[in-house]
Amino acid sequence: MSGGLFEGYAIESPPFGEEDGRRLAAELFGLDGTSAELGSHQDRNFLITTGEGRRAVLKIANPHFGRGSLEMQNAAMRHVAAAGLSYETPVPLEAVDGRDIVEVDNGGAHYDVRMTSWVDGEPLTAARHIGADARAAVGAMAAEAALALRDFDHPAADRVLQWDLKHARAVVDGLIDHAPEAAQRELVEQAMQVHDDAMAGLAPELRTQVIHGDVTDYNVVCRPNGDGRLMPAGLIDFGDMTRSYLAAEAAVAAAALLWHDPDDALGVLVGVVRAFHARLPLEEQELAAMFPLVLARCASSAVSTQQQALLEPDNAYTSGLVDGEWTTLRAAAAVRPALAEAACRAACGLPAHPRAAAAARSLAACGATPVVDPAGRRLQPVDLSPEARVYAFGEWRTPEGLAAAVSVADGDLAVGRYGEARMHRAGDPAERPPAAVHLGADVFAPAGEPVRSPLDGRLASRRSGRVTLDVEIGDAGACRLVLDGVDPAADLADDVRAGSVVGTVAARDERPSHVHVQLCLEPIDDMPGWTTAAERDAWLGLCPNPSPLVGTDATAAPPERERLLALRRHAVADAQELYYSEPPRIVRGWRNHLYDEDARPYLDMVNNVAVLGHSHPAVAAAAERALRTINTNSRFNYDSIARFAERLVELAPEPLDRVFFVNTGSEANDLALRLARTYTVREEVIAVAGAYHGWTTATYAVSTAPYDNPSAAENPPPGLRLVPAADIYRGPIGPDEPDAGPRYAQFVRDAAPGAAAFICEPVLGNWGGIFAPDGYLEHAFRHVREAGGVCIADEVQVGYGRLGAWFWAFEQQGAVPDIITIAKSTGNGHPVGAVITTTPIAEAFARNASFFSSVGGSPLSCEIGIAVLDVMRDERLQENALRVGTHLRDRLRELAGRHTLIGAVHGHGLYLGAELVRDRPGTTPATEEAYAICERMRELGVIVQPTGERMNVLKIKPPLCLPMEDADRFADTLDQVLTTGW
């Protein structure tokens, strides 16, 4: 093939070094300073830094491009700078003689030299992962640049430039032979064939104007925002300006970001295009051309960069780009072109396919023959979604569970729904969401039953288990019909009539036999039957609802997340906050995993309430047993309250031998304070500064956590005596100081006279699991008792076996409180709380008043409480907390050795905290980073949240059934986020 326009094209960079750059900047522009070369494909650029810190860029142009190109760039920079963009751009600087372009001689050749202002920041290439906000910012930046340039023109705008996508085919033809491997050349041609086929009809319809043409990660200048992420703040390098397709501005930007997230190439494209369209609306033909232009950019850049690297092996800039260019091209080429166009259309508010509406109308009126003849049987749609009631305890993971889920009455046929996220596709938590959304409809029928063509068609392909037909559907025209799960008939003809037998229902391994029926408006080979939630709208637009071909409405309800989120925000008080800026709709929990409505599984690292794991069968059985027999208030005589109380007393150390039942931790701590005040006939309470003990009036008054009760943190209420937390990481007494525990206890001693009680978490759970130094509680409790007060151990979060080595958190200090409060874990998600105390304290309270909680200690609550203790014992969950928690703590400490953002690792067992700081060995809290990291962890399938006085500690308190592999998954994911960014 002739290379045409770019055959033999070879442009070496000007022969100048850093010393030349320093000299020319001083001589021509009066800026004397240091010189450092910046990357460039075919020019030479040097960063000049003066002694006063002023910075500018000296640019030595390749003479190949001509003076007119430079004049255009300078004019465009001034034009754009006057447009009032939301980001910074460079401007030309005048030389000492007043010119802005100066010609110099080097070895008899002439070169044009310019200087521009410096845009401060880092290139977007410094960010390995580019999140949705940054993608959108790049798309908006490209749109703003195009808007600013739409009334700009210059005689040099029509120059022929290799980076102009109008010439992508010519560039590839001229330079493809520089690709060293046949597989690379084949990849380039594959991409360009898609481009050529599309642009043959689209090119004349596309808008053209002068564009920047190089809104790429190398030219987008970023600055860190409050949470440490690099966000676009400037755009540099106008060297690729030309009159080209307006859509190319967005296509170039999208292509440049692909190598950052090659596994999410479509998501990158959609994010950029959506943001571009929001600022500068794209026309339908431009959306159709977008992905072909992306492919052309990737292909032409790959061969151009490869050629330049071979031409200049010492050019570190181009050599470093080569691998990234091929990675980008492979990522783009892996996306189906029809899907890319559909996704771009859907992202911009258009129907995903132009014929989608016509297909729906035509299918409704087509009078198709059912694929499987009901023959008097009723077609019964079944629910196989994450919300399916037939699932409870992980049955979706087994063949028996799947068979039960599609079991219907004798004589009926189960039908699987179109557009439904299927639970059995969920798998385990992973970086990428599962392809769980069903693109067809299923008819579950016995193996061997005849399968009929619902419409006239022509055989497109047949293979083991699948028949594919090309059919016509009214106004929608040509469509592809896939019948999967079919043994094709031996005599299947090329032309197929509606109602004719095309095969029989095939037997399936491990799954009930069924026929999968799917349509597509494009002739896509190897049609997937499933997609991810992110690609749902695009694929469902390409694949119309096949219900008319099945014989019944098999349409699943659309996702409810947005509607229910809006309803919640309308009806639920704002103070009841949500995790995450874009919270998933969680519909199921099983063991230490949560599942959203799209069947995405998440690793749950925060639900300490579900101590046994979500949806434990023993808890469900206990609840059913109580609800089916008796559930009344605690003033009746029933056995479960006595049995549960006895179990708790057996677990508590002497002399704690009396139990009060409540519902929540707040109520337990409220009652504990009341018991102490009644027993001591005192009112004032000692509490740890920054601690949290509940939301009731009494507990809120002793809680000074800045996040939960900011007013009390600033102005403690009367009667509250605050002592510093025994925190050797941040507190006034450090880890290396002798007798740290007893010295922290002296603060309690000083506050003890006249106080009714000292309430504390034996381990600072609300701070992320911080342990007090040895001897703290032993001495603090002694000081309180010697002053006539009562010691309350708030074990709501940190007790009940969670620490692994100890059932109660106070045990690790060798101390015994007078009152223990428990909740959360006590009921595995059901509201079960209790207060355990001594006989004298309980009797003193009884002399003054009785106690009653309507449902506290009910048969239901007590049966559940007993079941929780039984399971913890039988499944050895405390031992698991020690084993897995120790491993996870070691992994976190290893991460802290490599990532300075982790300032400390707190806790024990499965109550751990990773404290994030900005300035280790300092302790400046990385609060904003903690929230952003948690958002990124959620995107990667892990649920974790910040806690602590400064909300900078990742709280790690999962169900105690956490297996070792999930502990490693958490550590690996955190390592990935800290390494690649958030």
mmCIF file of N, CA, C and O in Angstrom, residues 1 126 166 230 271 282 313 353 401 408 471 509 574 616 693 697 726 736 753 875 912-913:
data_model
loop_
_atom_site.group_PDB
_atom_site.id
_atom_site.type_symbol
_atom_site.label_atom_id
_atom_site.label_comp_id
_atom_site.label_asym_id
_atom_site.label_seq_id
_atom_site.Cartn_x
_atom_site.Cartn_y
_atom_site.Cartn_z
ATOM 1 N N MET A 1 0.855 -1.200 0.000
ATOM 2 C CA MET A 1 0.000 0.000 0.000
ATOM 3 C C MET A 1 0.886 1.245 0.000
ATOM 4 O O MET A 1 1.845 1.339 0.774
ATOM 5 N N ALA A 126 0.915 12.387 35.820
ATOM 6 C CA ALA A 126 1.380 12.029 37.159
ATOM 7 C C ALA A 126 0.349 11.215 37.915
ATOM 8 O O ALA A 126 0.685 10.582 38.921
ATOM 9 N N LYS A 166 -8.192 14.209 10.479
ATOM 10 C CA LYS A 166 -8.631 14.110 9.082
ATOM 11 C C LYS A 166 -7.630 13.302 8.272
ATOM 12 O O LYS A 166 -7.975 12.726 7.241
ATOM 13 N N LEU A 230 -5.213 14.928 41.932
ATOM 14 C CA LEU A 230 -4.843 15.906 40.926
ATOM 15 C C LEU A 230 -6.063 16.222 40.068
ATOM 16 O O LEU A 230 -6.671 15.327 39.487
ATOM 17 N N GLY A 271 -17.240 9.077 30.045
ATOM 18 C CA GLY A 271 -17.061 10.171 30.994
ATOM 19 C C GLY A 271 -16.619 11.451 30.321
ATOM 20 O O GLY A 271 -17.104 12.547 30.645
ATOM 21 N N LEU A 282 -23.027 17.891 21.295
ATOM 22 C CA LEU A 282 -22.583 17.188 20.091
ATOM 23 C C LEU A 282 -23.792 16.739 19.282
ATOM 24 O O LEU A 282 -24.831 16.383 19.849
ATOM 25 N N PRO A 313 16.389 7.463 19.190
ATOM 26 C CA PRO A 313 16.426 6.545 20.335
ATOM 27 C C PRO A 313 16.829 7.225 21.637
ATOM 28 O O PRO A 313 16.550 6.704 22.718
ATOM 29 N N HIS A 353 -29.891 3.590 20.615
ATOM 30 C CA HIS A 353 -29.830 3.226 19.198
ATOM 31 C C HIS A 353 -30.933 3.973 18.457
ATOM 32 O O HIS A 353 -32.061 4.081 18.950
ATOM 33 N N GLY A 401 -29.714 -24.538 44.497
ATOM 34 C CA GLY A 401 -30.402 -23.277 44.761
ATOM 35 C C GLY A 401 -30.964 -22.650 43.501
ATOM 36 O O GLY A 401 -32.074 -22.106 43.502
ATOM 37 N N VAL A 408 -41.422 -23.928 39.388
ATOM 38 C CA VAL A 408 -42.792 -23.404 39.363
ATOM 39 C C VAL A 408 -43.752 -24.587 39.417
ATOM 40 O O VAL A 408 -43.347 -25.753 39.416
ATOM 41 N N VAL A 471 -33.120 -11.480 11.123
ATOM 42 C CA VAL A 471 -34.558 -11.334 10.916
ATOM 43 C C VAL A 471 -34.877 -9.886 10.603
ATOM 44 O O VAL A 471 -34.083 -8.984 10.834
ATOM 45 N N ASP A 509 -24.930 -28.055 32.073
ATOM 46 C CA ASP A 509 -24.216 -28.490 33.272
ATOM 47 C C ASP A 509 -24.451 -27.493 34.399
ATOM 48 O O ASP A 509 -24.302 -26.284 34.204
ATOM 49 N N ASP A 574 -32.270 14.938 57.340
ATOM 50 C CA ASP A 574 -30.912 15.035 56.809
ATOM 51 C C ASP A 574 -29.862 14.566 57.802
ATOM 52 O O ASP A 574 -28.777 14.112 57.401
ATOM 53 N N HIS A 616 -27.497 -14.665 59.058
ATOM 54 C CA HIS A 616 -27.102 -15.976 59.582
ATOM 55 C C HIS A 616 -28.328 -16.856 59.791
ATOM 56 O O HIS A 616 -29.320 -16.424 60.393
ATOM 57 N N HIS A 693 -20.760 8.028 73.162
ATOM 58 C CA HIS A 693 -21.455 6.990 73.927
ATOM 59 C C HIS A 693 -22.939 6.875 73.597
ATOM 60 O O HIS A 693 -23.609 6.015 74.176
ATOM 61 N N THR A 697 -30.373 11.851 75.596
ATOM 62 C CA THR A 697 -29.988 13.105 76.244
ATOM 63 C C THR A 697 -28.816 12.904 77.195
ATOM 64 O O THR A 697 -27.846 13.668 77.196
ATOM 65 N N ALA A 726 -6.267 8.257 76.537
ATOM 66 C CA ALA A 726 -4.973 7.611 76.756
ATOM 67 C C ALA A 726 -4.423 7.141 75.414
ATOM 68 O O ALA A 726 -4.334 5.948 75.124
ATOM 69 N N ASP A 736 7.108 6.335 74.278
ATOM 70 C CA ASP A 736 8.426 6.057 74.835
ATOM 71 C C ASP A 736 8.596 6.583 76.257
ATOM 72 O O ASP A 736 9.652 6.390 76.863
ATOM 73 N N PRO A 753 -12.741 13.074 92.450
ATOM 74 C CA PRO A 753 -13.467 13.463 93.677
ATOM 75 C C PRO A 753 -14.862 14.011 93.387
ATOM 76 O O PRO A 753 -15.021 14.944 92.589
ATOM 77 N N GLU A 875 -18.908 -21.699 65.952
ATOM 78 C CA GLU A 875 -18.110 -21.384 64.766
ATOM 79 C C GLU A 875 -16.750 -20.774 65.115
ATOM 80 O O GLU A 875 -16.010 -20.376 64.219
ATOM 81 N N LEU A 912 -9.716 -2.846 63.950
ATOM 82 C CA LEU A 912 -8.472 -2.217 63.540
ATOM 83 C C LEU A 912 -8.747 -0.826 62.981
ATOM 84 O O LEU A 912 -9.873 -0.522 62.563
ATOM 85 N N GLY A 913 -7.724 -0.015 62.983
ATOM 86 C CA GLY A 913 -7.830 1.313 62.384
ATOM 87 C C GLY A 913 -6.541 1.686 61.701
ATOM 88 O O GLY A 913 -5.453 1.483 62.250
#
